GROMACS .gro file of C-alpha atoms in nm:
model
  277
    1UNK     CA    1   0.667   2.433  -0.650
    2UNK     CA    2   0.747   2.165  -0.394
    3UNK     CA    3   0.538   1.901  -0.221
    4UNK     CA    4   0.419   2.030   0.118
    5UNK     CA    5   0.398   1.778   0.402
    6UNK     CA    6   0.162   1.990   0.613
    7UNK     CA    7  -0.084   2.028   0.326
    8UNK     CA    8  -0.069   1.654   0.258
    9UNK     CA    9  -0.143   1.576   0.622
   10UNK     CA   10  -0.436   1.819   0.634
   11UNK     CA   11  -0.577   1.671   0.313
   12UNK     CA   12  -0.536   1.320   0.453
   13UNK     CA   13  -0.718   1.400   0.779
   14UNK     CA   14  -0.996   1.577   0.586
   15UNK     CA   15  -1.048   1.273   0.365
   16UNK     CA   16  -1.050   1.047   0.671
   17UNK     CA   17  -1.301   1.267   0.850
   18UNK     CA   18  -1.538   1.318   0.559
   19UNK     CA   19  -1.530   0.971   0.409
   20UNK     CA   20  -1.458   0.735   0.697
   21UNK     CA   21  -1.810   0.588   0.706
   22UNK     CA   22  -1.814   0.473   0.345
   23UNK     CA   23  -1.449   0.373   0.353
   24UNK     CA   24  -1.510   0.161   0.664
   25UNK     CA   25  -1.791  -0.028   0.489
   26UNK     CA   26  -1.579  -0.104   0.182
   27UNK     CA   27  -1.273  -0.191   0.392
   28UNK     CA   28  -1.487  -0.416   0.609
   29UNK     CA   29  -1.618  -0.611   0.310
   30UNK     CA   30  -1.299  -0.626   0.102
   31UNK     CA   31  -1.030  -0.623   0.372
   32UNK     CA   32  -1.154  -0.721   0.717
   33UNK     CA   33  -1.383  -1.016   0.632
   34UNK     CA   34  -1.160  -1.183   0.367
   35UNK     CA   35  -0.845  -1.141   0.575
   36UNK     CA   36  -1.022  -1.259   0.892
   37UNK     CA   37  -1.139  -1.574   0.711
   38UNK     CA   38  -0.796  -1.631   0.555
   39UNK     CA   39  -0.612  -1.607   0.888
   40UNK     CA   40  -0.852  -1.857   1.045
   41UNK     CA   41  -0.851  -2.096   0.750
   42UNK     CA   42  -0.499  -2.092   0.602
   43UNK     CA   43  -0.250  -2.272   0.832
   44UNK     CA   44   0.047  -2.059   0.935
   45UNK     CA   45  -0.091  -1.728   0.812
   46UNK     CA   46  -0.174  -1.619   1.166
   47UNK     CA   47   0.189  -1.656   1.275
   48UNK     CA   48   0.312  -1.464   0.973
   49UNK     CA   49   0.061  -1.181   1.011
   50UNK     CA   50   0.138  -1.138   1.381
   51UNK     CA   51   0.515  -1.134   1.331
   52UNK     CA   52   0.578  -1.443   1.544
   53UNK     CA   53   0.840  -1.571   1.299
   54UNK     CA   54   1.170  -1.393   1.236
   55UNK     CA   55   1.147  -1.248   0.880
   56UNK     CA   56   1.513  -1.334   0.812
   57UNK     CA   57   1.497  -1.691   0.945
   58UNK     CA   58   1.485  -2.018   0.754
   59UNK     CA   59   1.151  -2.089   0.922
   60UNK     CA   60   1.001  -1.784   0.755
   61UNK     CA   61   1.125  -1.896   0.413
   62UNK     CA   62   0.992  -2.248   0.469
   63UNK     CA   63   0.652  -2.121   0.585
   64UNK     CA   64   0.624  -1.886   0.287
   65UNK     CA   65   0.707  -2.170   0.048
   66UNK     CA   66   0.440  -2.389   0.210
   67UNK     CA   67   0.178  -2.117   0.179
   68UNK     CA   68   0.260  -2.043  -0.183
   69UNK     CA   69   0.265  -2.411  -0.276
   70UNK     CA   70  -0.061  -2.503  -0.109
   71UNK     CA   71  -0.266  -2.186  -0.102
   72UNK     CA   72  -0.138  -1.965  -0.384
   73UNK     CA   73  -0.484  -1.943  -0.536
   74UNK     CA   74  -0.639  -1.831  -0.206
   75UNK     CA   75  -0.368  -1.567  -0.158
   76UNK     CA   76  -0.420  -1.446  -0.516
   77UNK     CA   77  -0.795  -1.425  -0.460
   78UNK     CA   78  -0.733  -1.232  -0.137
   79UNK     CA   79  -0.503  -0.990  -0.321
   80UNK     CA   80  -0.759  -0.936  -0.600
   81UNK     CA   81  -1.043  -0.875  -0.355
   82UNK     CA   82  -0.839  -0.628  -0.153
   83UNK     CA   83  -0.715  -0.456  -0.468
   84UNK     CA   84  -1.071  -0.406  -0.594
   85UNK     CA   85  -1.168  -0.255  -0.260
   86UNK     CA   86  -0.855  -0.038  -0.254
   87UNK     CA   87  -0.913   0.101  -0.604
   88UNK     CA   88  -1.282   0.152  -0.530
   89UNK     CA   89  -1.200   0.358  -0.220
   90UNK     CA   90  -0.960   0.575  -0.420
   91UNK     CA   91  -1.221   0.632  -0.690
   92UNK     CA   92  -1.482   0.715  -0.429
   93UNK     CA   93  -1.257   0.976  -0.270
   94UNK     CA   94  -1.104   1.156  -0.567
   95UNK     CA   95  -1.301   1.097  -0.888
   96UNK     CA   96  -1.437   1.430  -1.006
   97UNK     CA   97  -1.761   1.267  -1.121
   98UNK     CA   98  -1.830   1.164  -0.757
   99UNK     CA   99  -1.932   0.802  -0.826
  100UNK     CA  100  -2.170   0.604  -0.610
  101UNK     CA  101  -2.038   0.310  -0.409
  102UNK     CA  102  -2.162   0.070  -0.680
  103UNK     CA  103  -1.992   0.274  -0.954
  104UNK     CA  104  -1.672   0.292  -0.750
  105UNK     CA  105  -1.674  -0.086  -0.712
  106UNK     CA  106  -1.720  -0.121  -1.088
  107UNK     CA  107  -1.418   0.104  -1.139
  108UNK     CA  108  -1.220  -0.112  -0.897
  109UNK     CA  109  -1.318  -0.434  -1.076
  110UNK     CA  110  -1.244  -0.283  -1.418
  111UNK     CA  111  -0.899  -0.152  -1.322
  112UNK     CA  112  -0.775  -0.436  -1.099
  113UNK     CA  113  -0.602  -0.608  -1.392
  114UNK     CA  114  -0.406  -0.292  -1.470
  115UNK     CA  115  -0.312  -0.256  -1.105
  116UNK     CA  116  -0.197  -0.619  -1.087
  117UNK     CA  117   0.027  -0.588  -1.394
  118UNK     CA  118   0.167  -0.253  -1.279
  119UNK     CA  119   0.245  -0.401  -0.935
  120UNK     CA  120   0.419  -0.699  -1.095
  121UNK     CA  121   0.628  -0.469  -1.316
  122UNK     CA  122   0.728  -0.253  -1.018
  123UNK     CA  123   0.811  -0.565  -0.816
  124UNK     CA  124   1.015  -0.704  -1.105
  125UNK     CA  125   1.217  -0.380  -1.120
  126UNK     CA  126   1.300  -0.409  -0.748
  127UNK     CA  127   1.389  -0.781  -0.781
  128UNK     CA  128   1.612  -0.702  -1.079
  129UNK     CA  129   1.786  -0.434  -0.875
  130UNK     CA  130   1.852  -0.683  -0.594
  131UNK     CA  131   1.974  -0.942  -0.843
  132UNK     CA  132   2.226  -0.710  -1.005
  133UNK     CA  133   2.354  -0.545  -0.688
  134UNK     CA  134   2.342  -0.834  -0.439
  135UNK     CA  135   2.286  -1.180  -0.587
  136UNK     CA  136   2.543  -1.163  -0.866
  137UNK     CA  137   2.827  -1.032  -0.642
  138UNK     CA  138   2.734  -1.296  -0.383
  139UNK     CA  139   2.752  -1.573  -0.644
  140UNK     CA  140   3.095  -1.451  -0.752
  141UNK     CA  141   3.213  -1.432  -0.392
  142UNK     CA  142   3.271  -1.057  -0.366
  143UNK     CA  143   3.177  -1.003  -0.001
  144UNK     CA  144   3.260  -0.632   0.004
  145UNK     CA  145   3.057  -0.577  -0.313
  146UNK     CA  146   2.765  -0.763  -0.153
  147UNK     CA  147   2.761  -0.526   0.146
  148UNK     CA  148   2.785  -0.218  -0.072
  149UNK     CA  149   2.532  -0.362  -0.315
  150UNK     CA  150   2.287  -0.438  -0.035
  151UNK     CA  151   2.299  -0.077   0.083
  152UNK     CA  152   2.258   0.055  -0.270
  153UNK     CA  153   1.976  -0.191  -0.337
  154UNK     CA  154   1.793  -0.079  -0.022
  155UNK     CA  155   1.819   0.286  -0.123
  156UNK     CA  156   1.718   0.200  -0.479
  157UNK     CA  157   1.419  -0.006  -0.367
  158UNK     CA  158   1.296   0.277  -0.142
  159UNK     CA  159   1.343   0.522  -0.427
  160UNK     CA  160   1.146   0.306  -0.670
  161UNK     CA  161   0.871   0.251  -0.413
  162UNK     CA  162   0.841   0.626  -0.356
  163UNK     CA  163   0.845   0.712  -0.725
  164UNK     CA  164   0.580   0.453  -0.814
  165UNK     CA  165   0.371   0.477  -0.497
  166UNK     CA  166   0.089   0.679  -0.657
  167UNK     CA  167   0.034   0.440  -0.949
  168UNK     CA  168  -0.290   0.321  -0.784
  169UNK     CA  169  -0.458   0.666  -0.779
  170UNK     CA  170  -0.335   0.724  -1.134
  171UNK     CA  171  -0.527   0.410  -1.230
  172UNK     CA  172  -0.837   0.453  -1.010
  173UNK     CA  173  -0.874   0.833  -1.012
  174UNK     CA  174  -0.742   0.933  -1.353
  175UNK     CA  175  -0.877   0.620  -1.523
  176UNK     CA  176  -0.547   0.518  -1.684
  177UNK     CA  177  -0.580   0.151  -1.783
  178UNK     CA  178  -0.237   0.102  -1.939
  179UNK     CA  179   0.011  -0.041  -1.685
  180UNK     CA  180   0.309   0.115  -1.863
  181UNK     CA  181   0.151   0.460  -1.895
  182UNK     CA  182   0.027   0.451  -1.535
  183UNK     CA  183   0.379   0.378  -1.409
  184UNK     CA  184   0.516   0.652  -1.632
  185UNK     CA  185   0.256   0.899  -1.506
  186UNK     CA  186   0.336   0.815  -1.143
  187UNK     CA  187   0.707   0.859  -1.211
  188UNK     CA  188   0.645   1.193  -1.381
  189UNK     CA  189   0.419   1.333  -1.107
  190UNK     CA  190   0.668   1.258  -0.830
  191UNK     CA  191   0.960   1.417  -1.018
  192UNK     CA  192   1.146   1.666  -0.799
  193UNK     CA  193   0.951   1.571  -0.484
  194UNK     CA  194   1.064   1.214  -0.415
  195UNK     CA  195   1.257   1.297  -0.098
  196UNK     CA  196   0.974   1.502   0.053
  197UNK     CA  197   0.722   1.230  -0.029
  198UNK     CA  198   0.946   0.966   0.126
  199UNK     CA  199   0.975   1.162   0.452
  200UNK     CA  200   0.598   1.205   0.459
  201UNK     CA  201   0.549   0.830   0.421
  202UNK     CA  202   0.821   0.760   0.678
  203UNK     CA  203   0.672   0.987   0.946
  204UNK     CA  204   0.325   0.842   0.892
  205UNK     CA  205   0.462   0.488   0.907
  206UNK     CA  206   0.631   0.553   1.242
  207UNK     CA  207   0.313   0.704   1.387
  208UNK     CA  208   0.101   0.420   1.250
  209UNK     CA  209   0.343   0.159   1.381
  210UNK     CA  210   0.327   0.298   1.735
  211UNK     CA  211  -0.053   0.332   1.738
  212UNK     CA  212  -0.122  -0.007   1.577
  213UNK     CA  213   0.116  -0.178   1.819
  214UNK     CA  214  -0.065  -0.030   2.119
  215UNK     CA  215  -0.408  -0.123   1.978
  216UNK     CA  216  -0.290  -0.477   1.897
  217UNK     CA  217  -0.152  -0.523   2.248
  218UNK     CA  218  -0.480  -0.411   2.406
  219UNK     CA  219  -0.688  -0.642   2.186
  220UNK     CA  220  -0.449  -0.933   2.248
  221UNK     CA  221  -0.475  -0.881   2.624
  222UNK     CA  222  -0.854  -0.900   2.609
  223UNK     CA  223  -0.860  -1.226   2.411
  224UNK     CA  224  -0.569  -1.373   2.611
  225UNK     CA  225  -0.812  -1.424   2.898
  226UNK     CA  226  -0.985  -1.702   2.701
  227UNK     CA  227  -0.873  -2.043   2.585
  228UNK     CA  228  -0.666  -2.143   2.284
  229UNK     CA  229  -0.953  -2.113   2.036
  230UNK     CA  230  -1.051  -1.774   2.174
  231UNK     CA  231  -0.691  -1.656   2.144
  232UNK     CA  232  -0.675  -1.776   1.782
  233UNK     CA  233  -1.001  -1.595   1.708
  234UNK     CA  234  -0.865  -1.281   1.874
  235UNK     CA  235  -0.541  -1.303   1.678
  236UNK     CA  236  -0.735  -1.325   1.351
  237UNK     CA  237  -0.966  -1.041   1.456
  238UNK     CA  238  -0.673  -0.822   1.552
  239UNK     CA  239  -0.484  -0.887   1.227
  240UNK     CA  240  -0.792  -0.825   1.014
  241UNK     CA  241  -0.883  -0.505   1.200
  242UNK     CA  242  -0.532  -0.361   1.169
  243UNK     CA  243  -0.529  -0.461   0.802
  244UNK     CA  244  -0.858  -0.281   0.733
  245UNK     CA  245  -0.760   0.035   0.923
  246UNK     CA  246  -0.424   0.042   0.744
  247UNK     CA  247  -0.606   0.018   0.409
  248UNK     CA  248  -0.827   0.316   0.495
  249UNK     CA  249  -0.531   0.526   0.608
  250UNK     CA  250  -0.314   0.423   0.313
  251UNK     CA  251  -0.596   0.507   0.071
  252UNK     CA  252  -0.640   0.857   0.213
  253UNK     CA  253  -0.264   0.917   0.217
  254UNK     CA  254  -0.219   0.818  -0.147
  255UNK     CA  255  -0.527   1.013  -0.253
  256UNK     CA  256  -0.398   1.330  -0.083
  257UNK     CA  257  -0.045   1.289  -0.222
  258UNK     CA  258  -0.176   1.232  -0.573
  259UNK     CA  259  -0.414   1.529  -0.551
  260UNK     CA  260  -0.140   1.767  -0.437
  261UNK     CA  261   0.108   1.649  -0.699
  262UNK     CA  262  -0.158   1.685  -0.968
  263UNK     CA  263  -0.231   2.042  -0.854
  264UNK     CA  264   0.140   2.125  -0.858
  265UNK     CA  265   0.175   1.984  -1.209
  266UNK     CA  266  -0.127   2.179  -1.336
  267UNK     CA  267   0.001   2.504  -1.183
  268UNK     CA  268   0.343   2.447  -1.335
  269UNK     CA  269   0.188   2.387  -1.677
  270UNK     CA  270  -0.030   2.699  -1.643
  271UNK     CA  271   0.273   2.910  -1.556
  272UNK     CA  272   0.470   2.765  -1.844
  273UNK     CA  273   0.182   2.841  -2.079
  274UNK     CA  274   0.151   3.197  -1.949
  275UNK     CA  275   0.525   3.257  -1.984
  276UNK     CA  276   0.524   3.117  -2.338
  277UNK     CA  277   0.240   3.346  -2.442
   0.00000   0.00000   0.00000
């Protein structure tokens, strides 16, 4: 059986409708407030979060190096806080035991280390892919190989992202605390459905991009009527709000994808067992 985009969308909207209140509270505490404070406090983060700097420019690279050199600990703390909230929201939505908010937060805190290591391993795989297909040919001076390698690396990175995208619900919902086994489980669940899952993510991303852009423009117009400090406050508020809403949507999307893939796997195993008997 194949992954169904319509079912995934219906499951996502149902999760959003039924759990938005609790999700909004957790996202507000673990996403909105920390990110709002970080944008106001860390120099240069506001420009990066609002897309004011060209991602491919030297200025972007210089700004990223400055942030990592001076505020790496704050960015790591921000990542850990948001990861705990993210895992807690997943547990709250899909755990069969139906945990309370406090229990879901405990699950998030307990599994954040696994999620961090799994994310680093997935990121390392993508970096290694770029190194082999792009950096090495570029160092040798093979320009044609660099172009071809860049295209292959892009496709490979998207493929790896899709295959490993549900590692977070594997950790938070299924309770898998081994980074290696959680990555293997995510890879196994998405087998045979990677293309359909990618198109589902892609369509949602386009819709989210359009809606978030419109909302950001409206908020920016309101705060643009004030002075410089008001505009900075509005920029931080806008970035934090979009960040929190994206976290809620992303959580429901991954929870619905994981749930459907798990159902498909269980049905396949039941059929195989019936046929064997």
